[in-house]
Amino acid sequence: MDKSLYHASSYPLRVSNGRDIGAGHTRGCWLEFSGLATTLTQDDPIFVEAMHAASARGTLLSANKLANLYLILRYAMPDSRAHIFEFGSYMGGSAVFMATALKLLKREARVFAFDTFEGMPETDPVRDLHRAGDFADSKFDGLVQYIADNDLRTHITLVKGRFDETLPGILAQEQQGPGLLHIDCDIYEPIKYVIRTCLPRLGAGSHIVLDDPLHGSCLGAFDAVQELLIRELDLTAEQAYPHLVFRYPSLPDA
Ligand SMILES: C[S@@+](CC[C@H](N)C(=O)[O-])C[C@H]1O[C@@H](n2cnc3c(N)ncnc32)[C@H](O)[C@@H]1O
């Protein structure tokens, strides 16, 4: 597989079953088997600066997951003006990572970082292992300060509160919809809620990236994917490593 493909300008690379399986294979294989994240660290100053931002704030995401988000937002989004909605930001590491990349790429788009920033709300006692109050130590004031100090205010908006309290207002207020959903909130009900609520606003071939469903502690997240994305919407995954990626609406098969 040609490594240069990951930055090909002509996405989609190869469409099958409504997703770009060429892109999924290229990103997944180069990240998993050929050290692409390390290559980016050596060759790509935008990636390097975004990684600095992620570690300055702290993130639970691996380098491969951050690199995959970077490859999608930099090369594969059909509409570069589309916003990024992140559901589950905690200390803000992955959010400032993406906002820094947008800023350095001189994009008009911004990251909307949705979180209570005060920990998990109620969780499903059977499906979810996480419990209310997990991740309460988000150091929110430090995140606000980091954004100001690093001139990121035009590329990130912090949306504080439960998703069901905040998302409808943001969708109503923003003319430009999201083109990338980064869903990292771990638990069953909110994952179904945010996807279902964003669906009508997703432009052609938007990416839905799910951090959690393949983790041992997040079977509720996998339940949400099975029920909504696979059974109900009949979608097929574009990528399963380093995290699940779906496209919605499905890409037209060639
Ligand atoms: C695993 S952490 C996010 C990690 C983060 N992306 C990073 O870079 O480290 C999950 C977050 O989801 C948030 N969360 C879960 N359900 C939520 C809901 N319904 N509304 C708002 N925030 C929620 C929690 O508060 C928690 O901070």
GROMACS .gro file of C-alpha atoms and ligand atoms in nm:
model
  281
    1MET     CA    1   0.000   0.000   0.000
    2ASP     CA    2   0.134   0.341  -0.100
    3LYS     CA    3   0.217   0.547   0.210
    4SER     CA    4   0.180   0.876   0.023
    5LEU     CA    5  -0.187   0.789  -0.025
    6TYR     CA    6  -0.278   0.917   0.320
    7HIS     CA    7  -0.225   1.271   0.201
    8ALA     CA    8  -0.364   1.223  -0.147
    9SER     CA    9  -0.568   1.522  -0.251
   10SER     CA   10  -0.829   1.310  -0.425
   11TYR     CA   11  -1.042   1.158  -0.152
   12PRO     CA   12  -1.234   0.933  -0.150
   13LEU     CA   13  -0.965   0.677  -0.233
   14ARG     CA   14  -1.191   0.375  -0.285
   15VAL     CA   15  -1.559   0.363  -0.199
   16SER     CA   16  -1.737   0.040  -0.113
   17ASN     CA   17  -2.055  -0.006   0.092
   18GLY     CA   18  -2.097   0.368   0.144
   19ARG     CA   19  -1.761   0.430   0.314
   20ASP     CA   20  -1.410   0.506   0.188
   21ILE     CA   21  -1.254   0.167   0.253
   22GLY     CA   22  -0.936   0.286   0.076
   23ALA     CA   23  -0.892   0.562   0.334
   24GLY     CA   24  -0.981   0.329   0.622
   25HIS     CA   25  -0.722   0.071   0.514
   26THR     CA   26  -0.454   0.331   0.444
   27ARG     CA   27  -0.485   0.520   0.773
   28GLY     CA   28  -0.545   0.207   0.982
   29CYS     CA   29  -0.259  -0.001   0.840
   30TRP     CA   30   0.001   0.274   0.835
   31LEU     CA   31  -0.083   0.372   1.191
   32GLU     CA   32  -0.099   0.018   1.328
   33PHE     CA   33   0.189  -0.149   1.145
   34SER     CA   34   0.425   0.115   1.008
   35GLY     CA   35   0.472   0.384   1.271
   36LEU     CA   36   0.292   0.662   1.084
   37ALA     CA   37   0.237   0.863   1.404
   38THR     CA   38   0.614   0.864   1.462
   39THR     CA   39   0.675   0.970   1.101
   40LEU     CA   40   0.433   1.261   1.146
   41THR     CA   41   0.619   1.360   1.463
   42GLN     CA   42   0.939   1.384   1.257
   43ASP     CA   43   0.803   1.531   0.933
   44ASP     CA   44   0.496   1.741   1.002
   45PRO     CA   45   0.532   2.065   1.205
   46ILE     CA   46   0.155   2.113   1.231
   47PHE     CA   47   0.112   1.769   1.385
   48VAL     CA   48   0.405   1.836   1.620
   49GLU     CA   49   0.253   2.162   1.747
   50ALA     CA   50  -0.091   2.003   1.787
   51MET     CA   51   0.069   1.720   1.989
   52HIS     CA   52   0.234   1.978   2.215
   53ALA     CA   53  -0.108   2.130   2.279
   54ALA     CA   54  -0.255   1.788   2.363
   55SER     CA   55   0.017   1.711   2.613
   56ALA     CA   56   0.008   2.060   2.764
   57ARG     CA   57  -0.357   2.004   2.862
   58GLY     CA   58  -0.341   1.624   2.905
   59THR     CA   59  -0.539   1.372   2.707
   60LEU     CA   60  -0.647   1.011   2.741
   61LEU     CA   61  -0.604   0.955   2.366
   62SER     CA   62  -0.310   0.754   2.230
   63ALA     CA   63  -0.078   0.909   1.970
   64ASN     CA   64  -0.233   0.682   1.705
   65LYS     CA   65  -0.584   0.809   1.781
   66LEU     CA   66  -0.469   1.172   1.770
   67ALA     CA   67  -0.286   1.103   1.443
   68ASN     CA   68  -0.597   0.947   1.294
   69LEU     CA   69  -0.806   1.251   1.388
   70TYR     CA   70  -0.539   1.469   1.231
   71LEU     CA   71  -0.533   1.271   0.906
   72ILE     CA   72  -0.911   1.288   0.880
   73LEU     CA   73  -0.944   1.658   0.956
   74ARG     CA   74  -0.648   1.761   0.741
   75TYR     CA   75  -0.697   1.543   0.434
   76ALA     CA   76  -1.028   1.359   0.427
   77MET     CA   77  -1.307   1.597   0.529
   78PRO     CA   78  -1.517   1.668   0.217
   79ASP     CA   79  -1.591   2.022   0.341
   80SER     CA   80  -1.296   2.195   0.508
   81ARG     CA   81  -1.529   2.471   0.641
   82ALA     CA   82  -1.731   2.221   0.844
   83HIS     CA   83  -1.697   2.238   1.220
   84ILE     CA   84  -1.576   1.964   1.453
   85PHE     CA   85  -1.804   1.866   1.740
   86GLU     CA   86  -1.632   1.681   2.022
   87PHE     CA   87  -1.853   1.509   2.278
   88GLY     CA   88  -1.640   1.436   2.585
   89SER     CA   89  -1.344   1.671   2.627
   90TYR     CA   90  -1.247   1.629   2.995
   91MET     CA   91  -0.922   1.830   3.037
   92GLY     CA   92  -0.942   1.942   2.675
   93GLY     CA   93  -0.639   1.760   2.532
   94SER     CA   94  -0.795   1.621   2.214
   95ALA     CA   95  -1.001   1.940   2.167
   96VAL     CA   96  -0.701   2.176   2.176
   97PHE     CA   97  -0.510   1.927   1.958
   98MET     CA   98  -0.773   1.965   1.684
   99ALA     CA   99  -0.816   2.341   1.741
  100THR     CA  100  -0.439   2.394   1.707
  101ALA     CA  101  -0.438   2.198   1.381
  102LEU     CA  102  -0.730   2.406   1.246
  103LYS     CA  103  -0.554   2.728   1.341
  104LEU     CA  104  -0.226   2.629   1.175
  105LEU     CA  105  -0.413   2.508   0.866
  106LYS     CA  106  -0.581   2.852   0.856
  107ARG     CA  107  -0.927   2.698   0.852
  108GLU     CA  108  -1.236   2.901   0.936
  109ALA     CA  109  -1.385   2.602   1.114
  110ARG     CA  110  -1.379   2.557   1.491
  111VAL     CA  111  -1.397   2.282   1.750
  112PHE     CA  112  -1.705   2.283   1.974
  113ALA     CA  113  -1.593   2.100   2.287
  114PHE     CA  114  -1.899   1.966   2.471
  115ASP     CA  115  -1.865   1.843   2.828
  116THR     CA  116  -2.004   1.906   3.172
  117PHE     CA  117  -1.639   1.966   3.268
  118GLU     CA  118  -1.765   1.849   3.609
  119GLY     CA  119  -1.770   1.474   3.545
  120MET     CA  120  -2.003   1.210   3.407
  121PRO     CA  121  -2.378   1.250   3.448
  122GLU     CA  122  -2.591   0.949   3.552
  123THR     CA  123  -2.488   0.634   3.366
  124ASP     CA  124  -2.668   0.311   3.279
  125PRO     CA  125  -2.598   0.075   3.572
  126VAL     CA  126  -2.591  -0.236   3.352
  127ARG     CA  127  -2.438  -0.123   3.021
  128ASP     CA  128  -2.183   0.128   3.153
  129LEU     CA  129  -1.894   0.073   3.394
  130HIS     CA  130  -1.839   0.446   3.437
  131ARG     CA  131  -2.034   0.615   3.715
  132ALA     CA  132  -2.168   0.964   3.777
  133GLY     CA  133  -1.886   1.200   3.876
  134ASP     CA  134  -1.603   1.015   3.695
  135PHE     CA  135  -1.367   1.264   3.526
  136ALA     CA  136  -1.473   1.551   3.758
  137ASP     CA  137  -1.112   1.679   3.783
  138SER     CA  138  -1.112   1.855   3.444
  139LYS     CA  139  -0.926   2.168   3.563
  140PHE     CA  140  -1.166   2.378   3.359
  141ASP     CA  141  -1.021   2.718   3.454
  142GLY     CA  142  -0.682   2.603   3.330
  143LEU     CA  143  -0.837   2.505   2.997
  144VAL     CA  144  -0.995   2.849   2.957
  145GLN     CA  145  -0.658   3.006   3.035
  146TYR     CA  146  -0.473   2.777   2.794
  147ILE     CA  147  -0.707   2.877   2.510
  148ALA     CA  148  -0.655   3.248   2.581
  149ASP     CA  149  -0.276   3.218   2.621
  150ASN     CA  150  -0.238   3.026   2.296
  151ASP     CA  151  -0.462   3.242   2.081
  152LEU     CA  152  -0.708   2.961   2.015
  153ARG     CA  153  -1.032   3.150   2.085
  154THR     CA  154  -1.133   3.166   1.720
  155HIS     CA  155  -1.083   2.791   1.680
  156ILE     CA  156  -1.248   2.644   1.988
  157THR     CA  157  -1.569   2.699   2.182
  158LEU     CA  158  -1.616   2.530   2.518
  159VAL     CA  159  -1.977   2.419   2.561
  160LYS     CA  160  -2.025   2.348   2.930
  161GLY     CA  161  -2.318   2.137   3.043
  162ARG     CA  162  -2.494   1.808   2.968
  163PHE     CA  163  -2.519   1.740   2.594
  164ASP     CA  164  -2.900   1.732   2.598
  165GLU     CA  165  -2.899   2.078   2.760
  166THR     CA  166  -2.643   2.239   2.526
  167LEU     CA  167  -2.642   2.069   2.184
  168PRO     CA  168  -2.985   2.188   2.055
  169GLY     CA  169  -2.889   2.553   2.119
  170ILE     CA  170  -2.555   2.523   1.939
  171LEU     CA  171  -2.716   2.352   1.640
  172ALA     CA  172  -2.983   2.622   1.623
  173GLN     CA  173  -2.730   2.903   1.646
  174GLU     CA  174  -2.472   2.774   1.394
  175GLN     CA  175  -2.542   2.806   1.024
  176GLN     CA  176  -2.245   2.584   0.943
  177GLY     CA  177  -2.303   2.229   1.065
  178PRO     CA  178  -2.047   1.977   1.186
  179GLY     CA  179  -1.851   1.762   0.940
  180LEU     CA  180  -1.666   1.560   1.201
  181LEU     CA  181  -1.808   1.422   1.524
  182HIS     CA  182  -1.547   1.305   1.772
  183ILE     CA  183  -1.744   1.107   2.027
  184ASP     CA  184  -1.543   1.031   2.340
  185CYS     CA  185  -1.803   1.030   2.618
  186ASP     CA  186  -1.781   0.655   2.700
  187ILE     CA  187  -2.145   0.587   2.786
  188TYR     CA  188  -2.452   0.445   2.614
  189GLU     CA  189  -2.735   0.698   2.625
  190PRO     CA  190  -2.540   1.017   2.544
  191ILE     CA  191  -2.374   0.852   2.242
  192LYS     CA  192  -2.712   0.765   2.093
  193TYR     CA  193  -2.845   1.110   2.179
  194VAL     CA  194  -2.564   1.314   2.021
  195ILE     CA  195  -2.552   1.109   1.700
  196ARG     CA  196  -2.929   1.114   1.653
  197THR     CA  197  -2.946   1.488   1.723
  198CYS     CA  198  -2.662   1.576   1.484
  199LEU     CA  199  -2.770   1.351   1.194
  200PRO     CA  200  -2.995   1.605   1.018
  201ARG     CA  201  -2.711   1.861   1.018
  202LEU     CA  202  -2.432   1.637   0.885
  203GLY     CA  203  -2.315   1.734   0.534
  204ALA     CA  204  -2.221   1.483   0.263
  205GLY     CA  205  -1.979   1.216   0.379
  206SER     CA  206  -1.927   1.351   0.731
  207HIS     CA  207  -1.705   1.148   0.962
  208ILE     CA  208  -1.831   0.999   1.288
  209VAL     CA  209  -1.531   0.895   1.498
  210LEU     CA  210  -1.599   0.690   1.811
  211ASP     CA  211  -1.321   0.666   2.064
  212ASP     CA  212  -1.471   0.419   2.308
  213PRO     CA  213  -1.665   0.120   2.170
  214LEU     CA  214  -1.365  -0.112   2.133
  215HIS     CA  215  -1.249  -0.057   2.493
  216GLY     CA  216  -1.316  -0.321   2.759
  217SER     CA  217  -1.481  -0.070   2.989
  218CYS     CA  218  -1.721   0.072   2.730
  219LEU     CA  219  -1.960  -0.203   2.617
  220GLY     CA  220  -2.242   0.052   2.650
  221ALA     CA  221  -2.070   0.256   2.380
  222PHE     CA  222  -2.055  -0.051   2.159
  223ASP     CA  223  -2.424  -0.120   2.227
  224ALA     CA  224  -2.501   0.233   2.104
  225VAL     CA  225  -2.302   0.173   1.784
  226GLN     CA  226  -2.466  -0.162   1.718
  227GLU     CA  227  -2.817  -0.038   1.778
  228LEU     CA  228  -2.806   0.298   1.605
  229LEU     CA  229  -2.529   0.302   1.345
  230ILE     CA  230  -2.528  -0.063   1.238
  231ARG     CA  231  -2.882  -0.199   1.284
  232GLU     CA  232  -3.094   0.112   1.246
  233LEU     CA  233  -2.892   0.323   0.998
  234ASP     CA  234  -2.737   0.018   0.825
  235LEU     CA  235  -2.391   0.178   0.812
  236THR     CA  236  -2.065  -0.012   0.757
  237ALA     CA  237  -1.749   0.102   0.939
  238GLU     CA  238  -1.478   0.278   0.741
  239GLN     CA  239  -1.210   0.204   1.000
  240ALA     CA  240  -1.176  -0.012   1.311
  241TYR     CA  241  -0.820   0.080   1.416
  242PRO     CA  242  -0.724   0.288   1.613
  243HIS     CA  243  -1.094   0.364   1.668
  244LEU     CA  244  -1.424   0.318   1.488
  245VAL     CA  245  -1.500   0.557   1.203
  246PHE     CA  246  -1.829   0.574   1.011
  247ARG     CA  247  -1.947   0.802   0.728
  248TYR     CA  248  -2.287   0.967   0.723
  249PRO     CA  249  -2.464   1.019   0.493
  250SER     CA  250  -2.310   0.719   0.317
  251LEU     CA  251  -2.081   0.794   0.023
  252PRO     CA  252  -2.223   0.706  -0.318
  253ASP     CA  253  -2.060   0.384  -0.443
  254ALA     CA  254  -1.865   0.434  -0.767
  255LIG     C1  255  -1.299   0.994   2.848
  255LIG     S1  256  -1.342   1.157   2.891
  255LIG     C2  257  -1.294   1.251   2.746
  255LIG     C3  258  -1.145   1.246   2.718
  255LIG     C4  259  -1.088   1.358   2.632
  255LIG     N1  260  -1.142   1.356   2.496
  255LIG     C5  261  -0.938   1.359   2.629
  255LIG     O1  262  -0.879   1.416   2.535
  255LIG     O2  263  -0.875   1.307   2.724
  255LIG     C6  264  -1.520   1.150   2.882
  255LIG     C7  265  -1.591   1.281   2.915
  255LIG     O3  266  -1.726   1.271   2.872
  255LIG     C8  267  -1.804   1.359   2.952
  255LIG     N2  268  -1.948   1.325   2.940
  255LIG     C9  269  -2.003   1.200   2.936
  255LIG     N3  270  -2.136   1.208   2.920
  255LIG    C10  271  -2.168   1.341   2.911
  255LIG    C11  272  -2.290   1.413   2.891
  255LIG     N4  273  -2.408   1.350   2.876
  255LIG     N5  274  -2.284   1.547   2.885
  255LIG    C12  275  -2.166   1.613   2.898
  255LIG     N6  276  -2.047   1.549   2.918
  255LIG    C13  277  -2.047   1.415   2.924
  255LIG    C14  278  -1.746   1.341   3.092
  255LIG     O4  279  -1.772   1.453   3.173
  255LIG    C15  280  -1.596   1.319   3.062
  255LIG     O5  281  -1.523   1.439   3.083
   0.00000   0.00000   0.00000
